XYZ file of C-alpha atoms in Angstrom:
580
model
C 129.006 102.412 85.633
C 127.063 104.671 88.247
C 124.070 104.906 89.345
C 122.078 107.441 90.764
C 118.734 107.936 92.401
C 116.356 111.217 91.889
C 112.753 111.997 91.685
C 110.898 110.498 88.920
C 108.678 112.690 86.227
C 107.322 109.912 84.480
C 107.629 106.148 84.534
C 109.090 103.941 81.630
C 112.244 102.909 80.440
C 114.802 105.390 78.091
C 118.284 104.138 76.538
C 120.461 106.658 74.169
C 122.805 108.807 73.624
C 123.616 111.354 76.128
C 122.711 115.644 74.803
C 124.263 117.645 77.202
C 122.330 121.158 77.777
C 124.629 123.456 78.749
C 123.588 126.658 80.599
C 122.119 129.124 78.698
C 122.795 132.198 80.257
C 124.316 135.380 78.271
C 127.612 137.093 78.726
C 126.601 140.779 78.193
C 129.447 142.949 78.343
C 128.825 146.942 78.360
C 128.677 148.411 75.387
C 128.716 151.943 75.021
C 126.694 153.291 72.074
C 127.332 156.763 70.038
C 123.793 158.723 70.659
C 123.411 158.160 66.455
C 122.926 154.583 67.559
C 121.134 154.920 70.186
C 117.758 154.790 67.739
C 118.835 152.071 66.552
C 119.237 149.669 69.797
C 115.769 151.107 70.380
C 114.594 149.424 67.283
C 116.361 146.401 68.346
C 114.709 146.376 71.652
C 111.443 146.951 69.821
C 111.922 144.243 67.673
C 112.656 141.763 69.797
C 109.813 142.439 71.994
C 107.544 141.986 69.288
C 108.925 138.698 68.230
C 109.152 137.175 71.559
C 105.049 137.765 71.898
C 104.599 136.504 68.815
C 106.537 133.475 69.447
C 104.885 132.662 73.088
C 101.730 133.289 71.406
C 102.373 130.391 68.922
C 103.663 128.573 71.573
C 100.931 128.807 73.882
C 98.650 128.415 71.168
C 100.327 125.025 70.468
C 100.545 124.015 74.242
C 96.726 124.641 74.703
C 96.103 122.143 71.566
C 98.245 119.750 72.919
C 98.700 119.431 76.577
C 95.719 121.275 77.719
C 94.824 125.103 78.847
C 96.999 124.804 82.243
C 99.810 123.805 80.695
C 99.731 126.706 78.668
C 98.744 128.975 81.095
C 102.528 128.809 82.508
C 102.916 131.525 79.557
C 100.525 134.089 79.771
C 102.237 135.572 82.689
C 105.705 135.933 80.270
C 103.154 137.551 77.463
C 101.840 140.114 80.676
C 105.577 141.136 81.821
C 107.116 141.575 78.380
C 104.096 143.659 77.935
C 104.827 145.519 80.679
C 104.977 149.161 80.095
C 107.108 150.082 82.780
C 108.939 147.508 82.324
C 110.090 148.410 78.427
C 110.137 152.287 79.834
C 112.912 151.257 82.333
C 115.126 149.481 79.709
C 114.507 152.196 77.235
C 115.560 154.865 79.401
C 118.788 152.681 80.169
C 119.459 152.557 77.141
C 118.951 156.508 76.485
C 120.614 157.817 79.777
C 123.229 155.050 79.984
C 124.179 154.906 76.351
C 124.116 151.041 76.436
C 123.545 148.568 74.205
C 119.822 147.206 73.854
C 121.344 143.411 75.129
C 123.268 145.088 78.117
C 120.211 147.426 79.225
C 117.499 144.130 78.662
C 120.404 141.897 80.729
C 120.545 144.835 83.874
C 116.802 145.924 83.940
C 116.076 141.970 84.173
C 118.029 141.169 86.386
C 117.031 143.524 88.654
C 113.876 142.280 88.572
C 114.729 138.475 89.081
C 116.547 140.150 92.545
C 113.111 141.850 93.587
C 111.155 138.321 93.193
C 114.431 136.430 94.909
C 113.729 138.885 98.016
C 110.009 138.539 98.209
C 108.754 136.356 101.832
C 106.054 134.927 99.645
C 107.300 131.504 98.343
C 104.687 131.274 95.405
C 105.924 134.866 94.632
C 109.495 133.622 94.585
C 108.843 130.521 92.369
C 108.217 133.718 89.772
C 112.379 134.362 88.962
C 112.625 131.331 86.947
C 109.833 132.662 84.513
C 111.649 136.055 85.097
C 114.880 134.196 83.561
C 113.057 132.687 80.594
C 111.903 135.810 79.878
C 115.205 137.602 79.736
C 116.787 134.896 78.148
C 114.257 134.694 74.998
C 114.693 138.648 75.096
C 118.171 138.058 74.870
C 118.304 135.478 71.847
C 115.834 137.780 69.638
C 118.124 140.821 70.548
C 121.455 138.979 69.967
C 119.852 136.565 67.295
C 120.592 133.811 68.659
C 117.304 131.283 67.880
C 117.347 128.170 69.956
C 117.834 125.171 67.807
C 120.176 122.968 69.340
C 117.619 120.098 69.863
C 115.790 120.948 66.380
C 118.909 119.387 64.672
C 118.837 116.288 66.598
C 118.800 113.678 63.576
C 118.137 110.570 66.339
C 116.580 109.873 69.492
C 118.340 110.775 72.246
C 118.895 111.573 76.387
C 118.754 115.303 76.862
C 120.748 116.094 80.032
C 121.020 119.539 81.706
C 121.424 121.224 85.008
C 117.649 122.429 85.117
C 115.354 123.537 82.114
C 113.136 126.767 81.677
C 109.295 126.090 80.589
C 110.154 127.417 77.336
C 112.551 124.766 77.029
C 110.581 122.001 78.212
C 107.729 122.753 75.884
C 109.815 122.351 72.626
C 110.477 119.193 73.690
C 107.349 117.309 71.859
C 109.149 119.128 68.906
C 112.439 117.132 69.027
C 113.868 113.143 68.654
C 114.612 113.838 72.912
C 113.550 110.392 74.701
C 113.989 110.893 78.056
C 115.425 113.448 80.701
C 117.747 113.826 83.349
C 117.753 116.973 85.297
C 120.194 118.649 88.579
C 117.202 120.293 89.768
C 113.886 120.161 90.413
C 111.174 119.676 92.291
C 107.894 117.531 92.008
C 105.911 120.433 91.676
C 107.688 122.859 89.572
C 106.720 124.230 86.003
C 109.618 122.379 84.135
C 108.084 118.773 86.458
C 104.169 119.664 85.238
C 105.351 120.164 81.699
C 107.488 116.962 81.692
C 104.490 115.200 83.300
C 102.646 115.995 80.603
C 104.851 115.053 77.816
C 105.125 111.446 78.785
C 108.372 110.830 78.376
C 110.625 108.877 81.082
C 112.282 111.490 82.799
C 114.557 111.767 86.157
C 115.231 115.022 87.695
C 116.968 115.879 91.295
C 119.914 114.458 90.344
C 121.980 116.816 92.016
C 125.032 117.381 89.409
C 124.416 114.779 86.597
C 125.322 117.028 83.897
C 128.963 117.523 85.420
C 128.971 113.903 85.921
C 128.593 113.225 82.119
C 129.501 114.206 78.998
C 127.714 114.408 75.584
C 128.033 111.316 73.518
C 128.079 108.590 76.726
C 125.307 106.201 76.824
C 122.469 106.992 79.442
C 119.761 104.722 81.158
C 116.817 106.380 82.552
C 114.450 104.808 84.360
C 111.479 106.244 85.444
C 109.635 103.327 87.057
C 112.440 103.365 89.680
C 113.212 106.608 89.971
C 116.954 106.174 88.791
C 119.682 106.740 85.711
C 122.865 104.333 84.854
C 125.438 106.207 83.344
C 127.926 104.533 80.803
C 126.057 100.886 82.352
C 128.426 98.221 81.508
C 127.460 95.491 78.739
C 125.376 93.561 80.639
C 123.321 96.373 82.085
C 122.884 97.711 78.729
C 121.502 94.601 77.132
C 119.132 94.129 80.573
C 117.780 97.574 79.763
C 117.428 97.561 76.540
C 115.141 94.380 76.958
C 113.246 96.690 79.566
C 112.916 99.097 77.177
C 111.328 97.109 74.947
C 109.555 94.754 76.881
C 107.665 98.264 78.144
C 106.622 99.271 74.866
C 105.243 95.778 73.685
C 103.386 95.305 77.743
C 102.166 99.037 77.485
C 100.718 98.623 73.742
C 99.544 95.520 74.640
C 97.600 96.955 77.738
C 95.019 98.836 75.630
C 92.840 96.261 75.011
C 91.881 95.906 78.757
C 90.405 99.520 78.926
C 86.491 98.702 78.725
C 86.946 95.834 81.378
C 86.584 96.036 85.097
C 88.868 94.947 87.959
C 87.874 91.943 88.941
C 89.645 89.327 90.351
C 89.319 85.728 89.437
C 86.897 84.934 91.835
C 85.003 88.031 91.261
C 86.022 90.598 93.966
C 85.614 94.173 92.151
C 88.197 96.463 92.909
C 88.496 100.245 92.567
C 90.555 101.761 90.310
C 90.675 105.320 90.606
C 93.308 108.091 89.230
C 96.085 110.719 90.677
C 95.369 114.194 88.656
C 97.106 117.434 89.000
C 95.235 119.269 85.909
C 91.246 118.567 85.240
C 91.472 117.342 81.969
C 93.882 114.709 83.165
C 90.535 113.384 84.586
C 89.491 112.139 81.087
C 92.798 110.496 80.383
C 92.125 108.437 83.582
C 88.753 107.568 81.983
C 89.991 106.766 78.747
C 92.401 104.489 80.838
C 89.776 101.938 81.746
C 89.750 104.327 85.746
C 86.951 104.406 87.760
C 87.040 108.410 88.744
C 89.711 110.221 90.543
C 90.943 109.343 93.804
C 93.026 111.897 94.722
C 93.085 115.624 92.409
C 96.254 117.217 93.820
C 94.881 120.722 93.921
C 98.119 122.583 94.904
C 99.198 122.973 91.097
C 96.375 125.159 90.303
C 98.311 127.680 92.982
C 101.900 126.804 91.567
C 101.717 128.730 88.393
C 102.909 132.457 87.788
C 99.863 134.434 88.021
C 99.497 133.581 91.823
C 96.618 132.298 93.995
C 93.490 131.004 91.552
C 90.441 133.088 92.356
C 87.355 131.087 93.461
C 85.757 131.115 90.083
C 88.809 130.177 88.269
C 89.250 127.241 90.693
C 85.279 126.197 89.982
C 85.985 126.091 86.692
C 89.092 124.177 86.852
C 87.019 120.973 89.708
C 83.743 121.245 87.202
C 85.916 119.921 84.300
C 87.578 117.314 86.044
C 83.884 116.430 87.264
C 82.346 116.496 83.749
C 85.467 115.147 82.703
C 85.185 111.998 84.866
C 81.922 111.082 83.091
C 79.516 110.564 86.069
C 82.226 108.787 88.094
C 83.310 109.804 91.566
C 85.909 112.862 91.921
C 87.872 113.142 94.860
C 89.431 116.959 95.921
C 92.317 117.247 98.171
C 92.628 120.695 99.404
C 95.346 122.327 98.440
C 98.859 120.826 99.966
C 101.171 123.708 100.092
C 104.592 123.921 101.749
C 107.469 121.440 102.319
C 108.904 119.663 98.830
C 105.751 121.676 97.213
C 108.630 124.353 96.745
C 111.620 124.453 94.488
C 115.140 123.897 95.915
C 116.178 127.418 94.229
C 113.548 129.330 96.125
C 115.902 131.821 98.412
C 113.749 132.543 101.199
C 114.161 132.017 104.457
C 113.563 128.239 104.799
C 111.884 126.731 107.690
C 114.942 124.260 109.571
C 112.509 121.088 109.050
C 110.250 122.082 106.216
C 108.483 118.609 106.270
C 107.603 118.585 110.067
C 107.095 122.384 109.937
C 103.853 124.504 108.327
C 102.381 122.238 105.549
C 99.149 121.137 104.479
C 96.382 121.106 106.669
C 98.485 123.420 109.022
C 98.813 126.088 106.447
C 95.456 125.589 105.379
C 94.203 126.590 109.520
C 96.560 129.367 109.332
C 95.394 130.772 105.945
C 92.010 130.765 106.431
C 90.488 132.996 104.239
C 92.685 131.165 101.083
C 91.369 128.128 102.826
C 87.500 129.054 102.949
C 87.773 130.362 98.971
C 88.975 126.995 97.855
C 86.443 124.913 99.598
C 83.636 127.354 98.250
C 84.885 126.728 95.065
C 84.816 122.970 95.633
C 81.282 123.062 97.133
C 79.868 124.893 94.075
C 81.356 122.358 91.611
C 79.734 119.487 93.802
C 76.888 119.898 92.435
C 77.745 118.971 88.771
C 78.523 115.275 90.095
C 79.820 113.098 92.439
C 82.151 115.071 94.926
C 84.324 114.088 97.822
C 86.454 116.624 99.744
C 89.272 115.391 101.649
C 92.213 117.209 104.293
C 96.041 116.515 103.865
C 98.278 115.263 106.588
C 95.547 115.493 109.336
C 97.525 114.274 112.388
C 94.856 115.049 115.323
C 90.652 114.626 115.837
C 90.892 118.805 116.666
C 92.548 119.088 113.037
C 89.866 117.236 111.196
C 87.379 118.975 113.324
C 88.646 122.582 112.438
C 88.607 122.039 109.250
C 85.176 120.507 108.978
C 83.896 123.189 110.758
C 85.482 125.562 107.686
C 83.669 123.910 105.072
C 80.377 123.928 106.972
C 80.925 127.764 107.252
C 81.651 127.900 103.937
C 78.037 125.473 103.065
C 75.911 128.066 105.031
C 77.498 131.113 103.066
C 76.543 129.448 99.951
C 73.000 128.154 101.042
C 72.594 131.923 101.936
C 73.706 132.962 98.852
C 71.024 130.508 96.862
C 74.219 128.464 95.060
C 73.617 124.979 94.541
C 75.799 122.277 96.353
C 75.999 118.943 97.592
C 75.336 119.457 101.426
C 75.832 115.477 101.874
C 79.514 115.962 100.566
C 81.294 112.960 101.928
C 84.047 114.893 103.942
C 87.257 112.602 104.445
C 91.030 112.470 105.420
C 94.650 111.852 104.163
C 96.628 109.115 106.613
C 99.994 110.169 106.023
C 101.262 110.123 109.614
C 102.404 107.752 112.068
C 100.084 109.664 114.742
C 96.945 109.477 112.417
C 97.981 105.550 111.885
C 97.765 105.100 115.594
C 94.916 106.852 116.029
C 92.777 105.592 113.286
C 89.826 103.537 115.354
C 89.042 107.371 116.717
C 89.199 108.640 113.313
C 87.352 106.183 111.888
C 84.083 107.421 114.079
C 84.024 110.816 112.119
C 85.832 111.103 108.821
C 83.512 109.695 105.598
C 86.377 108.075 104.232
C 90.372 107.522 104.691
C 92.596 107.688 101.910
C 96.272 106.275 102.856
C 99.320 108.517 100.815
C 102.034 105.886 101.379
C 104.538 108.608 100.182
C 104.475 110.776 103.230
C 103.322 107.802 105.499
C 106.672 105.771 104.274
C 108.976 108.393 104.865
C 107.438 109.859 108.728
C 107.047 105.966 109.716
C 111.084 105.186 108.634
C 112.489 108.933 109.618
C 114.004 109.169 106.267
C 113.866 112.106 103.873
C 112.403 110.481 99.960
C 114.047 113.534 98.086
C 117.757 113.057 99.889
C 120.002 111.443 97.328
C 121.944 110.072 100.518
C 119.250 108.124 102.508
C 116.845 107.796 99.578
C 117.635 104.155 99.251
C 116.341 103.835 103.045
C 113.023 104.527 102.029
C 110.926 102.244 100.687
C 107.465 100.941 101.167
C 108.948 96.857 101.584
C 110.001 97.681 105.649
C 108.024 95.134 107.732
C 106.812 98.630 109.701
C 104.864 99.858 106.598
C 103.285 96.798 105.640
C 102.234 95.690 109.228
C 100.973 99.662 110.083
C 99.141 99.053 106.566
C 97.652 95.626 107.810
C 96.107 97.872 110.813
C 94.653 100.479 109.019
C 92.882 98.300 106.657
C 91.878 96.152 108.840
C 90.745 98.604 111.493
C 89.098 100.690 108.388
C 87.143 97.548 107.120
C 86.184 96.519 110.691
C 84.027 100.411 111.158
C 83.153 99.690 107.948
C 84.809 103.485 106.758
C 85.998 103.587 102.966
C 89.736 102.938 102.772
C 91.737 103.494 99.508
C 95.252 103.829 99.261
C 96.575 106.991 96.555
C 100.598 107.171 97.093
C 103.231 105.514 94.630
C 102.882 102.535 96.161
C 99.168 101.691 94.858
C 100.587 102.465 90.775
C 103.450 99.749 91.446
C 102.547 95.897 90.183
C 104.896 94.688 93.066
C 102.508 95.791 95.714
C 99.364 94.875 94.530
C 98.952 91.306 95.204
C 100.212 92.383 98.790
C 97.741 95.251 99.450
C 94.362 93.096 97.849
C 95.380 90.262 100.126
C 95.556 93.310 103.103
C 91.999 93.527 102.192
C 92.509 96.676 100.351
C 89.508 97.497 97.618
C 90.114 100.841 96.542
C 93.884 101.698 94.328
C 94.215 105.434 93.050
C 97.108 105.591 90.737
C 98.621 107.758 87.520
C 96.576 107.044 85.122
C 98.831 105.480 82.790
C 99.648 102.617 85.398
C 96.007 102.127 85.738
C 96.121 99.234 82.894
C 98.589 97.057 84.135
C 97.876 96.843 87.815
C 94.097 95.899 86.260
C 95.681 93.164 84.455
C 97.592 91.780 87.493
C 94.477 92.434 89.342
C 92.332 90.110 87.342
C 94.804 87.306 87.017
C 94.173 86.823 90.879
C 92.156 85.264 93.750
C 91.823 86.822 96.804
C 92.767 83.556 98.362
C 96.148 84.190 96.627
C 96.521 87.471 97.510
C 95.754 86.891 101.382
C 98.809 84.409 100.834
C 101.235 86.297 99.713
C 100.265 88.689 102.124
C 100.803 86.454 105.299
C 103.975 85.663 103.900
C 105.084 89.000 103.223
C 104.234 89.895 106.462
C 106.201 87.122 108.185
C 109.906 88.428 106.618
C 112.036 90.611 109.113
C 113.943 92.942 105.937
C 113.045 94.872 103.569
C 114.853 92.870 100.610
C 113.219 89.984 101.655
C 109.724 90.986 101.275
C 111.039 93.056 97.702
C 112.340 90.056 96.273
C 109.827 87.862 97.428
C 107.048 90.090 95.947
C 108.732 90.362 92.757
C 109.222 86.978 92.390
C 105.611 86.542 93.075
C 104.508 89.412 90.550
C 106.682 87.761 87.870
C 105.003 84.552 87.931
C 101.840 86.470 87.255
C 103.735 88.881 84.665
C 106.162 87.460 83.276
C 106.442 89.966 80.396
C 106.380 93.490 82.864
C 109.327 94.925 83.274
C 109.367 95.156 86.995
């Protein structure tokens, strides 16, 4: 049995049979043609250029049904290069001069152009090979014939394993009996993550070599709530999980009837309930969810897609539907949160030496401010189609916060000027994600509207250890006696100026903290929306009372693994049927 830990797509429990994916790239020897066939590979080329349009069409066509617009969106970029006429000019005229076959000449003029994106300084620009390979590679299969159906003929449910997966790939997925997926690669943030996000299923990637560690027919664990797989798990393991499994499916189905009721604890202390988006229409899945708004709308993925920077209308568009979408309920914007693990381990650029401590977030934003001053213009104009907040990433210093307020009052008068509608009372607040900022909060607390705590990058700064490193992953977690006590000082410090505090990192979606963080005297959660259900339930099977007690207590242990088993043992008693 092994286990091993990666960065989880989607929570929930998966057990089958292991599909292994192998690598689907072409060996295109050189062909030389006679110049009577030479016609004929042009027909081939033409072909197959006409059928892979047709087929993205369908597929995007399908995607935009299904998983929304921005989903599908990741393939009107492939539609615009295939269309490309210099693009088909420069593989027909290989295939003229060099007498090559139409496969060989797509293969070489493709490649070359996966080089020129691998070479570009521009790290959203760079992010563009992988659709470059997709592209090739569906190219390829209509040339050579070769239609991908490998998990079409899947006759039961089962693991799909592979070193990484295109977005064409990932989008046939709905199509198949695949339950759950375990991926080498990947990033939070990349295409193949937002697609698998959006499918649902439990799915692991950042595995660093499972597919060599594996082989197609072995039984597979994947679980998503934890952010690990068990490969060929030993009896007992096996039976656990597939208890899990189950036990998920009955406590998730049986979660739906709480969705019209509010948070309230037993003695009647309302709390918050808010949801994590990265696309706008997720805001009326958080809705539909029983959530109270959106707490935190990770704007960042509307510049991680292949046509490039959003313009400010397109990124109006995209905040008024999560604003509409939230039904008169609160939206909250982060601005955008580029650089560090926002970028793929297979970008080849040259990488800063300590990406995480180096230009990110708010930093970039200061240095980019002309990108900067277009997003919050956009955000601005959608404020005034219902309730807006605006709030900074990783602000570590009073001058940060400052600058950047400054910006968006800039950007207020230009629009005032203009005659655009806003909402110049905006509340204007901050992300606490570093130790600094934690320190510091009384001082903040005098000028921000509102704090929102993101535990992920406030875990990993307070501890020194790196969340998406296989080999010190298992140091992080949000149970160290340092996190909860530098939580117990925010909130209390928050509560004290009387500043909104909410909490919108992993940590506020997991049952085993919430007893500890109500008792903390937190009132505000923000969360995916599908864990938005169950921590309600836990929520109003509670007294404050009880949750202040198991807070002192927690706070009293000097490890880690005593305050994780102790709140676990303390969440059971309250759900005994959640798989925690």
């Amino acid at each position: 049995m092994e286990i091993i830990r990666g960065i989880s797509v989607a929570p929930g429990v998966a057990v089958g049979e292991i599909v292994v994916l192998e690598a689907e790239d072409f060996r295109i020897p050189r062909r030389i043609v006679t110049v009577d066939q030479i016609d004929s590979e042009l027909k081939t080329l033409e072909e197959a250029v006409a059928e892979s349009i047709e087929e993205i069409t369908n597929q995007t066509k399908f995607l935009s049904t299904t998983l929304g617009k921005d989903a599908a969106n990741v393939f009107k970029w492939h539609i615009g290069v295939i269309k490309d006429r210099s693009l088909q000019k420069s593989i027909r005229d290989q295939i003229r001069k060099g007498r090559c076959s139409a496969a060989y000449a797509t293969s070489t003029i493709m490649r070359n152009y996966q080089r020129r994106f691998m070479q570009m300084k521009d790290p959203l620009l760079v992010e563009r090979m992988r659709d470059v390979q997709d592209i090739e590679r569906r190219l390829l299969r209509h040339i050579l014939g070769e239609a991908r159906e490998d998990l079409a003929h899947l006759t039961k449910p089962a693991i799909l394993v592979a070193h990484d997966l295109t977005p064409t790939q990932t989008a046939h997925l709905a199509e198949t009996k695949v339950i759950g997926v375990a991926l080498d690669a990947g990033a939070a943030t990349s295409h193949t993550a937002i697609l698998l996000r959006s499918w649902g299923k439990p799915g692991v990637i950042g595995l660093n070599d499972i597919s060599n560690r594996v082989s197609g027919g072995d039984t597979l664990i994947i679980d998503g709530t934890n952010r690990l797989v068990i490969a060929n798990p030993n009896e007992a393991t096996l039976a656990e999980y597939r208890e899990k499994e189950a036990a998920f499916v009955r406590f998730t189905g049986a979660l739906d009837e709480l969705r019209e009721l509010p948070a309230v604890t037993r003695d009647d202390q309302r709390i918050s309930l808010t949801c994590n988006i990265e696309f706008p229409q997720e805001a009326k899945v958080g809705r539909h969810k029983g959530g109270d708004g959106v707490g935190l709308y990770r704007t960042e993925f509307l510049y991680l897609r292949p046509e490039g920077a959003p313009s400010e209308d397109e990124q109006y568009a995209a905040y008024r539907e999560a604003i509409e979408g939230s039904e008169g309920k609160q939206v909250t914007i982060r601005t955008f949160d580029l650089g560090a693990d926002k970028y793929t381990q297979q970008r080849r650029y040259e990488q800063e030496r300590n990406p995480m401590l180096g230009l990110r977030s708010i930093r970039y934003s200061l240095q980019n401010l002309d990108m900067f001053k277009i997003q919050l213009r956009a955000v601005l104009r959608a404020s005034a189609h219902g309730p807006t907040r605006v709030m900074f990433p990783l602000i570590n210093s009073l001058m940060e916060f400052r600058q950047a307020k400054m910006t968006i009052h800039d950007a207020m008068e230009d629009l005032e000027e203009e005659g655009i509608d806003i909402d110049r009372d905006i509340p204007i607040g901050m992300m606490l994600e570093t130790p600094a900022a934690a320190i510091q909060v009384k001082d903040f607390c005098r000028e921000v509207g509102f704090i929102s705590i993101g535990t992920n990058d406030l875990v990993q700064y307070l501890l020194a250890v790196d969340r998406g490193n296989e080999q010190v992953s298992q140091l992080y977690t949000p149970s160290h006696p340092a996190v909860l006590r530098a939580l117990r000082d925010v909130i209390r410090m928050c509560t004290q100026a009387k500043v909104d505090v909410s909490l919108c990192g992993e940590m506020a979606g997991a049952p085993l903290y919430t007893m500890l963080l109500v008792g903390l005297g937190l009132r505000s959660f923000s969360m995916a929306p599908a864990n938005i259900p169950e921590i309600k339930k836990l929520i109003r099977q509670v007294t404050v009372p009880q949750a202040q007690r198991v807070a002192r207590k927690a706070l009293s242990f000097e490890t880690d693994r005593q305050v994780t088993n102790y709140l676990r043992n303390e969440t059971r008693k309250m759900l005994p049927e959640d798989p925690i």
